Coordinates of N, CA and C and ligand atoms in Angstrom, one line a residue:
M610 N -11.0 11.0 45.9 CA -8.6 10.4 45.8 C -8.1 11.1 46.3
R611 N -7.1 10.9 47.0 CA -6.5 11.8 47.9 C -4.8 11.1 47.2
K612 N -4.1 12.5 48.2 CA -3.2 12.5 47.7 C -2.1 11.3 48.9
V613 N -1.4 10.4 48.7 CA -0.9 9.6 49.9 C 0.5 10.3 49.9
Y614 N 1.4 10.1 50.6 CA 2.6 10.5 51.1 C 3.1 8.2 50.5
I615 N 3.6 8.1 49.6 CA 3.9 6.4 49.5 C 5.0 5.9 49.4
Y616 N 5.5 6.9 49.0 CA 7.4 6.6 48.9 C 8.4 7.4 50.0
K617 N 9.1 6.9 50.8 CA 9.8 7.5 51.4 C 11.1 8.0 50.5
G618 N 11.9 8.5 51.8 CA 12.9 9.7 50.3 C 13.8 8.7 50.4
F619 N 13.9 7.4 51.4 CA 15.5 7.1 50.9 C 14.6 5.9 50.1
E620 N 13.3 5.7 50.1 CA 13.2 4.5 48.9 C 12.9 4.8 47.4
R621 N 13.0 6.3 47.4 CA 12.4 6.9 45.7 C 14.4 6.9 45.2
F622 N 15.9 7.3 46.4 CA 17.2 7.1 46.1 C 17.3 6.1 45.5
W623 N 17.0 5.0 46.1 CA 17.1 3.8 46.4 C 17.3 3.3 44.9
H624 N 15.3 3.2 44.8 CA 15.3 2.7 43.5 C 15.6 3.0 42.0
W625 N 16.1 5.0 42.6 CA 16.8 5.6 41.4 C 18.3 5.2 40.7
T626 N 18.6 5.3 42.1 CA 20.6 4.6 41.8 C 20.6 3.3 41.5
Q627 N 19.7 2.4 42.2 CA 19.7 1.0 42.2 C 19.2 1.0 39.7
A628 N 18.7 1.6 39.9 CA 18.3 1.6 38.4 C 19.6 2.4 37.0
A629 N 19.5 3.1 38.0 CA 20.7 3.6 36.8 C 22.3 3.0 37.5
L630 N 22.5 2.2 38.8 CA 24.0 2.1 38.6 C 23.4 0.1 37.8
I631 N 22.4 -0.4 37.7 CA 22.5 -1.7 36.9 C 22.3 -1.3 35.3
L632 N 21.6 -0.4 35.4 CA 22.3 0.4 34.0 C 22.9 0.1 33.6
F633 N 23.8 1.0 34.1 CA 25.2 1.7 34.1 C 26.3 -0.2 33.3
L634 N 25.9 -1.5 34.2 CA 26.7 -2.6 34.5 C 26.1 -3.4 33.7
A635 N 24.8 -2.7 32.7 CA 24.5 -3.4 32.5 C 25.3 -3.2 30.5
V636 N 25.4 -1.3 30.5 CA 26.1 -1.1 29.5 C 27.4 -1.7 29.9
T637 N 28.1 -1.6 30.7 CA 29.4 -1.8 31.0 C 29.9 -3.2 30.4
G638 N 29.0 -4.1 31.4 CA 28.7 -5.4 31.3 C 28.8 -6.2 30.1
F639 N 28.1 -5.6 29.1 CA 27.9 -6.1 28.0 C 29.1 -5.2 27.1
E640 N 29.7 -4.5 26.9 CA 30.4 -4.2 26.9 C 32.2 -5.5 26.6
V641 N 32.1 -6.0 28.1 CA 33.1 -6.6 28.4 C 32.7 -8.0 27.7
H642 N 31.0 -8.5 27.9 CA 31.2 -9.4 27.2 C 31.7 -9.1 25.1
G643 N 31.6 -8.1 25.2 CA 31.7 -8.0 23.4 C 30.8 -7.6 22.3
S644 N 29.6 -7.6 23.1 CA 28.4 -6.9 22.6 C 28.3 -5.7 21.4
F645 N 29.7 -5.0 22.4 CA 29.3 -3.5 21.4 C 30.7 -2.9 22.1
E646 N 31.6 -2.0 21.6 CA 32.3 -0.9 22.4 C 31.8 0.5 22.2
I647 N 31.8 0.8 24.0 CA 31.8 2.4 23.9 C 33.1 2.7 24.7
F648 N 33.4 2.0 25.8 CA 34.5 2.7 26.5 C 35.4 2.4 26.5
G649 N 35.8 1.0 25.5 CA 37.0 0.1 25.6 C 36.6 -0.5 26.3
F650 N 37.8 -2.3 26.2 CA 37.2 -3.1 27.2 C 37.7 -2.7 28.7
E651 N 39.2 -1.9 29.3 CA 39.8 -2.0 30.0 C 39.6 -0.3 31.0
K652 N 38.4 0.1 29.9 CA 37.9 1.0 30.5 C 37.2 0.5 31.2
A653 N 35.8 -0.1 30.7 CA 35.4 -1.3 30.7 C 35.2 -2.1 31.9
V654 N 36.3 -3.0 32.0 CA 35.8 -3.8 33.2 C 36.4 -2.8 35.0
Q655 N 36.5 -1.8 34.3 CA 37.3 -1.0 35.4 C 35.8 0.2 36.0
F656 N 35.5 0.5 35.4 CA 34.6 1.3 35.3 C 33.3 0.3 36.3
H657 N 32.8 -1.1 35.1 CA 31.8 -2.5 36.0 C 32.4 -2.6 37.5
R658 N 33.2 -2.5 37.3 CA 33.3 -2.7 39.0 C 33.2 -2.1 40.3
V659 N 33.4 -1.1 39.7 CA 33.5 0.2 40.9 C 31.9 0.6 41.0
A660 N 31.1 0.6 39.8 CA 29.5 0.2 39.8 C 29.0 -1.0 40.8
S661 N 30.0 -2.0 40.7 CA 29.9 -2.9 41.4 C 29.9 -2.7 42.8
W662 N 30.6 -2.4 43.2 CA 30.8 -2.0 44.4 C 29.9 -1.6 45.2
M663 N 29.6 -0.3 44.3 CA 28.7 0.9 44.1 C 26.9 0.0 45.1
L664 N 26.8 -0.6 43.9 CA 25.7 -1.2 44.7 C 25.8 -1.4 45.3
I665 N 26.8 -3.5 45.9 CA 26.2 -3.8 47.2 C 26.7 -2.7 48.2
G666 N 27.3 -1.7 48.4 CA 27.1 -0.9 49.3 C 25.7 -0.6 49.3
L667 N 24.9 -0.1 48.1 CA 23.9 0.6 48.5 C 22.5 -0.5 48.2
I668 N 23.0 -1.5 48.3 CA 22.2 -3.1 48.6 C 22.1 -3.3 49.7
V669 N 23.6 -2.9 50.7 CA 23.4 -3.1 52.0 C 22.8 -2.3 52.8
F670 N 22.4 -0.7 52.3 CA 22.0 -0.1 52.9 C 20.4 -0.4 52.6
A671 N 19.9 -0.7 51.5 CA 18.5 -0.9 51.3 C 17.8 -2.4 52.5
I672 N 18.9 -2.7 52.1 CA 18.8 -3.5 53.2 C 18.2 -4.0 54.7
F673 N 19.0 -3.2 55.3 CA 19.1 -2.4 56.5 C 18.1 -1.6 56.6
W674 N 17.6 -0.6 55.3 CA 16.0 0.2 55.8 C 15.1 -0.6 55.4
H675 N 14.9 -1.9 54.7 CA 14.0 -2.3 54.6 C 13.4 -3.3 56.4
I676 N 14.8 -3.6 56.7 CA 14.5 -4.3 58.1 C 14.4 -3.4 58.9
T677 N 14.7 -2.0 59.2 CA 14.3 -1.4 60.3 C 13.1 -0.4 60.0
T678 N 12.7 -0.4 58.8 CA 11.4 0.0 59.0 C 9.9 -0.4 58.4
G679 N 10.4 -1.6 59.1 CA 8.9 -3.4 58.8 C 9.0 -3.2 57.3
E680 N 9.5 -1.9 56.1 CA 8.8 -2.5 55.1 C 9.0 -3.7 54.6
W681 N 10.0 -4.7 55.2 CA 10.5 -5.6 54.3 C 9.0 -6.8 54.1
K682 N 7.7 -5.8 54.6 CA 6.6 -7.2 55.3 C 5.9 -6.4 53.8
Q683 N 6.0 -5.5 53.4 CA 5.2 -5.5 51.9 C 5.3 -7.1 50.2
Y684 N 6.3 -6.8 50.6 CA 6.7 -8.4 49.8 C 6.2 -9.6 50.0
I685 N 5.3 -9.5 51.8 CA 5.3 -11.0 51.9 C 4.5 -11.7 50.7
P686 N 4.8 -13.1 50.0 CA 3.5 -13.0 48.6 C 2.1 -13.7 49.7
T687 N 1.4 -13.6 48.3 CA -0.2 -14.4 49.1 C -0.6 -14.0 47.8
T688 N -1.9 -15.3 48.1 CA -1.9 -16.1 46.9 C -3.6 -15.2 46.3
K689 N -4.1 -14.5 47.2 CA -5.2 -14.1 47.6 C -5.3 -12.8 46.5
K690 N -6.3 -12.9 45.4 CA -6.3 -12.0 44.4 C -5.3 -12.3 43.1
L691 N -4.4 -13.4 42.8 CA -3.5 -13.0 42.2 C -3.8 -13.7 41.3
K692 N -4.4 -14.7 40.5 CA -5.9 -15.0 39.9 C -5.9 -13.5 39.4
E693 N -6.6 -13.2 39.8 CA -8.2 -11.8 39.4 C -6.7 -10.4 38.9
Q694 N -5.4 -10.4 39.6 CA -4.0 -10.1 38.8 C -3.6 -9.9 37.5
L695 N -3.8 -11.7 37.7 CA -3.3 -11.9 36.1 C -4.2 -11.8 35.6
V696 N -5.7 -12.4 35.8 CA -6.0 -12.3 34.5 C -6.5 -10.3 34.2
Y697 N -6.7 -9.3 35.3 CA -6.4 -8.0 34.5 C -5.3 -8.1 33.7
Y698 N -4.1 -8.5 34.0 CA -3.0 -8.1 32.7 C -3.2 -8.4 32.1
V699 N -3.8 -9.7 31.8 CA -3.8 -10.3 30.7 C -5.2 -9.6 29.3
S700 N -6.1 -9.5 30.5 CA -7.7 -8.8 29.0 C -8.0 -7.5 29.7
G701 N -8.3 -8.2 31.3 CA -8.5 -6.8 32.3 C -8.8 -5.2 31.4
I702 N -7.8 -5.0 31.9 CA -7.1 -3.6 31.2 C -6.4 -3.3 29.9
F703 N -7.1 -4.2 28.9 CA -7.7 -3.5 28.0 C -8.6 -3.0 27.7
K704 N -8.9 -3.7 28.4 CA -10.8 -3.4 28.5 C -11.8 -2.1 29.7
G705 N -10.5 -1.9 30.3 CA -10.6 -0.1 31.0 C -11.2 -0.9 32.4
E706 N -11.4 -2.2 32.1 CA -11.7 -2.7 33.7 C -10.9 -2.0 34.8
K707 N -11.7 -2.3 35.7 CA -10.7 -1.6 37.7 C -9.3 -2.5 37.7
H708 N -8.6 -1.7 38.5 CA -7.2 -2.3 39.5 C -7.9 -3.8 40.6
P709 N -8.1 -5.3 40.0 CA -8.4 -5.9 41.0 C -8.2 -5.3 42.5
T710 N -7.1 -5.2 42.7 CA -6.5 -4.2 44.1 C -6.5 -3.5 43.9
A711 N -6.5 -2.9 45.1 CA -6.6 -1.1 45.7 C -5.3 -0.6 46.6
K712 N -4.8 0.0 46.0 CA -3.4 0.5 46.4 C -3.0 1.9 47.8
T713 N -3.1 0.6 48.4 CA -2.8 2.1 50.1 C -1.9 2.3 50.3
E714 N -1.1 2.8 52.2 CA 0.1 3.5 51.9 C 0.8 1.8 53.0
L715 N -0.2 1.2 53.4 CA 0.2 -0.3 53.7 C 0.8 -1.6 52.7
S716 N -0.2 -1.2 52.1 CA 0.4 -2.6 51.2 C 0.4 -1.4 49.5
K717 N 1.5 -1.5 49.2 CA 1.4 -0.6 47.9 C 2.0 -1.6 46.7
L718 N 2.1 -3.1 47.0 CA 2.8 -4.1 45.8 C 1.2 -4.9 45.6
N719 N 1.2 -5.2 44.1 CA -0.2 -6.2 44.5 C -0.1 -7.4 44.6
P720 N -0.5 -8.6 44.5 CA -0.1 -10.2 44.7 C 1.2 -10.3 43.6
L721 N 1.0 -10.0 42.7 CA 1.9 -10.5 40.8 C 2.9 -9.6 41.8
Q722 N 3.2 -8.7 41.8 CA 4.0 -7.6 42.3 C 4.8 -8.0 43.7
R723 N 4.2 -8.6 44.5 CA 5.0 -8.9 45.8 C 5.5 -10.4 45.1
M724 N 5.0 -10.9 43.9 CA 5.6 -12.1 43.8 C 7.6 -12.2 43.4
V725 N 6.8 -10.9 42.4 CA 7.9 -10.7 41.1 C 9.3 -9.9 42.0
Y726 N 8.9 -9.3 42.7 CA 9.8 -8.0 43.7 C 10.8 -9.8 44.9
L727 N 9.6 -10.4 45.7 CA 10.5 -11.0 45.9 C 11.9 -11.9 45.4
S728 N 11.3 -12.5 44.2 CA 11.7 -13.4 43.3 C 13.2 -12.0 43.0
F729 N 12.9 -11.5 42.5 CA 13.9 -10.3 42.5 C 15.1 -10.0 43.2
K730 N 14.9 -10.2 44.6 CA 15.4 -9.5 45.2 C 16.4 -10.5 45.9
L731 N 15.4 -11.6 46.1 CA 16.0 -13.4 45.8 C 16.4 -14.3 46.0
I732 N 15.9 -13.9 44.5 CA 17.1 -15.2 43.1 C 17.8 -14.4 42.5
L733 N 17.1 -13.3 41.8 CA 17.9 -12.6 40.5 C 19.0 -11.6 41.1
I734 N 19.0 -10.7 42.6 CA 19.7 -9.7 42.4 C 20.8 -11.3 42.9
P735 N 21.4 -11.1 44.0 CA 21.4 -12.6 44.3 C 23.0 -13.0 44.0
M736 N 21.5 -13.8 42.8 CA 22.0 -14.7 41.5 C 23.5 -14.0 40.6
T737 N 23.2 -12.7 40.4 CA 24.2 -12.1 39.6 C 24.6 -11.1 40.6
I738 N 24.7 -10.4 41.9 CA 26.1 -10.3 42.1 C 27.4 -11.7 43.4
I739 N 26.0 -12.5 43.0 CA 27.2 -13.5 43.7 C 28.2 -14.1 42.7
S740 N 27.7 -13.9 41.6 CA 28.5 -14.7 40.3 C 28.9 -13.9 39.7
G741 N 28.7 -12.4 40.3 CA 29.9 -11.4 40.0 C 31.4 -11.3 41.0
I742 N 31.0 -11.2 42.1 CA 31.6 -11.8 43.6 C 33.0 -12.6 42.8
F743 N 32.0 -14.0 42.3 CA 33.6 -15.4 42.1 C 33.8 -14.2 40.6
Y744 N 33.5 -14.3 40.3 CA 34.4 -13.6 38.4 C 35.4 -12.7 39.2
M745 N 34.8 -11.8 40.2 CA 36.3 -10.7 40.8 C 37.1 -12.0 41.3
L746 N 37.0 -12.5 42.1 CA 37.9 -13.5 42.3 C 38.3 -13.7 41.8
Y747 N 38.1 -15.1 41.1 CA 38.4 -15.5 40.1 C 39.3 -14.9 39.3
K748 N 39.2 -13.5 39.1 CA 40.2 -13.0 38.0 C 41.7 -12.3 39.2
T749 N 41.6 -12.9 40.6 CA 42.2 -11.4 41.4 C 43.8 -12.2 40.7
I750 N 44.8 -11.3 40.5 CA 45.8 -11.7 40.1 C 47.2 -10.9 41.2
D751 N 48.2 -11.3 41.2 CA 48.8 -11.1 42.3 C 50.0 -10.3 41.5
Q752 N 50.9 -9.8 42.2 CA 52.4 -8.8 41.9 C 53.1 -9.3 40.4
N753 N 53.3 -10.8 40.2 CA 53.7 -10.9 39.5 C 52.9 -11.9 37.9
N754 N 51.8 -11.1 38.3 CA 50.8 -11.1 37.1 C 49.6 -12.9 36.8
L755 N 50.1 -13.2 38.1 CA 49.4 -14.4 37.7 C 48.0 -14.3 38.5
V756 N 47.4 -15.5 37.8 CA 46.2 -16.1 38.2 C 46.0 -16.8 39.5
V757 N 45.3 -15.7 40.5 CA 45.5 -16.7 42.1 C 44.3 -17.6 42.8
V758 N 43.3 -16.8 42.4 CA 41.9 -18.1 42.7 C 41.4 -18.4 40.8
E759 N 41.7 -19.9 40.7 CA 41.1 -21.0 39.8 C 41.0 -22.3 39.9
D760 N 40.2 -22.1 41.2 CA 39.9 -23.3 41.5 C 38.3 -23.6 40.9
Y761 N 37.4 -22.8 40.3 CA 35.9 -23.4 39.5 C 36.6 -23.1 38.2
P762 N 35.4 -23.7 37.3 CA 35.1 -23.1 36.1 C 34.2 -21.3 35.7
L763 N 36.0 -20.9 35.4 CA 35.0 -19.8 34.3 C 33.4 -19.6 34.0
E764 N 33.9 -20.8 33.4 CA 32.7 -20.6 31.7 C 31.2 -20.6 32.8
S765 N 31.0 -21.8 33.6 CA 30.4 -22.0 35.1 C 29.2 -19.9 34.9
I766 N 30.4 -19.2 35.7 CA 30.2 -18.1 36.4 C 29.9 -17.5 35.4
A767 N 30.1 -17.3 34.1 CA 29.9 -16.2 33.1 C 28.7 -16.8 32.6
F768 N 28.6 -18.1 32.8 CA 26.8 -17.9 32.3 C 25.8 -18.0 34.1
W769 N 26.4 -17.8 35.0 CA 25.3 -17.8 36.0 C 25.1 -15.8 36.1
H770 N 26.2 -15.1 35.6 CA 26.1 -14.2 35.4 C 26.0 -13.3 34.8
T771 N 25.6 -13.9 33.2 CA 25.5 -13.2 31.5 C 24.3 -13.8 31.8
L772 N 23.2 -14.3 32.8 CA 22.0 -15.1 32.6 C 20.9 -13.8 34.0
G773 N 21.8 -14.0 35.0 CA 21.6 -13.0 35.5 C 21.3 -12.2 34.7
A774 N 22.2 -11.4 34.6 CA 21.9 -10.2 33.9 C 21.3 -9.7 31.9
I775 N 21.2 -10.7 31.2 CA 19.9 -10.8 30.6 C 18.2 -10.9 31.0
L776 N 18.1 -11.5 32.6 CA 16.8 -11.8 33.0 C 16.6 -9.8 33.8
L777 N 18.3 -9.8 34.0 CA 17.6 -8.8 34.7 C 16.8 -7.2 33.7
M778 N 18.1 -7.2 32.1 CA 16.7 -6.9 31.0 C 15.5 -7.0 30.8
V779 N 15.6 -8.6 30.8 CA 14.2 -8.9 30.3 C 13.2 -8.3 31.5
F780 N 13.6 -7.9 32.9 CA 12.0 -7.3 34.0 C 12.3 -6.0 33.8
L781 N 14.0 -5.4 32.9 CA 13.6 -4.3 33.3 C 12.1 -3.1 31.8
I782 N 12.7 -4.1 31.3 CA 11.8 -3.6 30.0 C 10.0 -4.0 30.8
V783 N 9.7 -5.4 31.0 CA 8.4 -5.2 31.9 C 8.0 -4.6 32.7
H784 N 9.4 -4.0 33.7 CA 8.4 -3.4 34.8 C 8.6 -2.3 34.3
V785 N 8.4 -1.6 33.2 CA 8.9 0.1 32.5 C 7.6 0.0 31.8
Y786 N 7.2 -1.6 31.0 CA 6.2 -1.2 31.0 C 4.7 -1.3 31.8
M787 N 4.9 -2.3 33.1 CA 4.3 -1.9 33.9 C 3.9 -0.6 34.7
T788 N 4.7 0.1 35.3 CA 4.7 1.1 35.3 C 3.7 2.5 35.0
T789 N 3.9 2.2 33.6 CA 2.2 2.6 32.7 C 1.0 2.4 33.0
T790 N 0.8 1.2 33.7 CA -0.1 0.2 33.6 C -1.4 0.7 35.5
G791 N -0.9 2.3 35.8 CA -1.7 2.8 36.9 C -2.9 3.2 36.3
E792 N -3.2 4.9 37.7 CA -4.6 4.8 37.2 C -4.0 5.7 35.9
T793 N -2.7 6.4 35.5 CA -2.8 7.6 34.4 C -1.2 6.4 33.6
P794 N -0.9 6.7 32.4 CA 0.7 6.5 32.1 C 1.5 6.6 33.4
T795 N 1.3 7.8 33.7 CA 2.2 8.6 34.2 C 2.5 8.1 35.2
S796 N 1.5 7.7 36.1 CA 1.0 8.6 37.9 C 2.1 7.7 38.0
N797 N 1.7 6.1 37.9 CA 3.1 5.5 38.8 C 5.1 6.0 39.2
I798 N 5.0 6.4 37.5 CA 6.6 7.1 37.7 C 6.5 9.3 38.1
K799 N 6.0 9.3 38.4 CA 5.8 10.5 39.4 C 5.6 10.0 40.6
A800 N 4.9 8.8 41.4 CA 4.8 8.7 42.5 C 6.0 8.4 43.2
M801 N 6.6 8.4 42.3 CA 8.0 7.5 42.4 C 9.5 8.2 42.1
L802 N 8.8 9.2 42.0 CA 10.0 10.5 42.0 C 9.6 11.6 42.6
T803 N 8.5 12.0 42.8 CA 7.7 12.7 44.7 C 8.2 12.2 45.6
G804 N 7.0 11.3 45.6 CA 7.2 9.6 46.7 C 5.2 10.3 46.8
Y805 N 4.6 11.2 46.2 CA 2.7 11.5 46.2 C 2.6 11.0 45.2
E806 N 0.5 10.0 45.8 CA 0.4 9.5 44.5 C -1.4 9.6 44.4
D807 N -2.3 10.2 43.8 CA -3.6 10.5 44.1 C -4.0 8.8 44.2
L808 N -4.9 8.2 45.3 CA -5.1 6.7 45.9 C -6.8 6.9 46.0
E809 N -7.5 5.8 45.3 CA -8.9 6.0 45.4 C -8.8 5.9 47.1
D810 N -10.6 6.1 47.9 CA -10.4 5.8 49.0 C -10.8 5.0 48.6
E811 N -9.9 4.5 50.8 CA -10.5 3.2 50.8 C -12.4 2.6 51.2
H812 N -12.8 1.6 51.0 CA -13.6 1.3 51.2 C -14.6 1.2 50.0
T813 N -13.5 1.3 48.9 CA -14.8 0.7 47.6 C -14.9 -0.8 47.4
E814 N -15.3 -1.0 46.2 CA -15.6 -1.6 45.3 C -13.7 -2.4 45.4
N815 N -12.8 -3.3 44.9 CA -11.9 -3.2 45.3 C -10.7 -2.9 45.7
E816 N -11.2 -3.5 47.0 CA -10.2 -3.4 48.2 C -8.9 -3.7 48.1
P817 N -8.6 -3.2 49.2 CA -6.8 -3.4 49.3 C -6.1 -5.1 49.5
L818 N -5.5 -5.7 49.4 CA -5.2 -6.6 50.4 C -5.3 -6.1 51.9
K819 N -4.7 -7.6 53.1 CA -4.8 -7.0 54.1 C -3.8 -6.1 53.9
N820 N -3.9 -5.4 55.5 CA -3.0 -4.8 55.8 C -1.4 -5.3 56.5
T821 N -0.7 -4.6 55.9 CA 1.1 -6.2 56.6 C 1.6 -5.8 57.7
H822 N 0.9 -4.0 57.9 CA 2.0 -3.7 59.1 C 1.1 -3.5 60.5
Ligands
LIG1667 C1 27.4 -6.1 42.4 C2 27.2 -6.8 41.1 C3 28.5 -7.1 40.4 C4 29.7 -7.9 40.4 C5 30.6 -8.5 41.7 C6 29.9 -8.7 38.5 C7 31.4 -8.4 39.0 C8 31.6 -8.8 37.1 C9 33.2 -8.6 36.6 C10 34.1 -9.1 38.1 C11 32.8 -9.4 35.3 C12 34.1 -10.0 34.9 C13 34.6 -8.4 33.9 C14 35.6 -8.0 35.4 O1 36.7 -8.6 35.4 O2 35.2 -7.3 35.3 C15 31.5 -9.5 35.6 C16 31.1 -9.3 33.7 C17 30.0 -9.1 33.4 N1 28.5 -8.5 33.7 FE1 29.0 -7.8 36.4 N2 29.3 -7.5 37.6 C18 28.1 -7.4 38.3 C19 27.1 -6.9 38.4 C20 26.4 -6.3 37.2 C21 25.6 -6.4 36.3 C22 24.0 -6.0 37.2 C23 25.1 -6.9 35.6 C24 23.9 -6.1 34.4 C25 22.7 -5.7 34.2 C26 26.1 -7.1 35.0 C27 26.2 -7.7 33.8 C28 28.1 -8.1 33.1 C29 27.7 -9.4 31.9 C30 27.5 -8.7 31.0 C31 29.0 -9.2 31.7 C32 30.3 -10.0 30.8 C33 29.5 -11.6 31.5 C34 30.7 -12.2 30.2 O3 31.0 -12.4 29.0 O4 31.4 -13.4 30.5 N3 27.0 -7.1 36.3 N4 30.6 -8.8 35.8

C-alpha cells in the first residue's frame, strides 16, 4: 500500500460545500413544499434563494476547475469492467471479494461511479438548477406586487424541481452508503477530508482502468 494525494484542496472544498448547500436547499425547499416547519415559510424561501445563488456560484467555479485541470476526463464513461463492478456491489462485496477495479490518482472513479456522477452533473443537477431558476423567474414581482413572468405553467416547473430534489436525496443516501464500501468503512470519507488515501500498489491483479490523463 502507498499513501497517495488523491483529492486536491479545491476538490475537497467544492465537494463538502456542495454537499452542505444541497442538504440546506433540501431542508429549506421541503419546508417551502410544506413537508415540515423549521424556519417558517418566509425565512425558508429567503434562505433557499440565497443558498441557491451560492450553489450556482460554486458550480461555476467547479466547472472552471474541472476544465482547467483536465479532471473532467475522470468522468468519461466506459463499459470496461462495468458488469464486474455491478456484480461486485450486488454480491462480491458481501463475500469479502476484492474490488474489481483499482483506484489510482489518474483514474479515481470506477466505471459505475463514472456513469452515475456524469448523469448527476449533466442531468440531475442541471434539471434541478434550471427548474429552480424558472421557479424564481415565475415568482418575479414588480413594485406593484404583480407577477411579471407567468407565461409557463408553474405545476410543471414545480414537478421537475421537486423530482430533482427527491432524486438528489436518493442519490445522497446511496452515495453515503457507497462511501463506506472502500478498503475500510471510513477510508473514502477520510480521503475526501484529508486528500490522502492508502492505495494498493499498481501492477496487482485488479488492474486500474486505463489512465485518462
Ligand atoms: C440553484 C439551484 C436552485 C434554485 C435556483 C432553486 C429555486 C427554488 C425556488 C425559486 C423555489 C420556490 C420557492 C421560492 O420562491 O423560493 C424552490 C422550491 C423548492 N426547492 Fe429549490 N432551488 C434550487 C435548488 C434546490 C435543491 C438542490 C433542492 C433539494 C435538494 C431544492 C428543493 C426544493 C423544493 C423541495 C422546493 C419546493 C417545491 C414545491 O413544493 O413546488 N431546490 N426552489
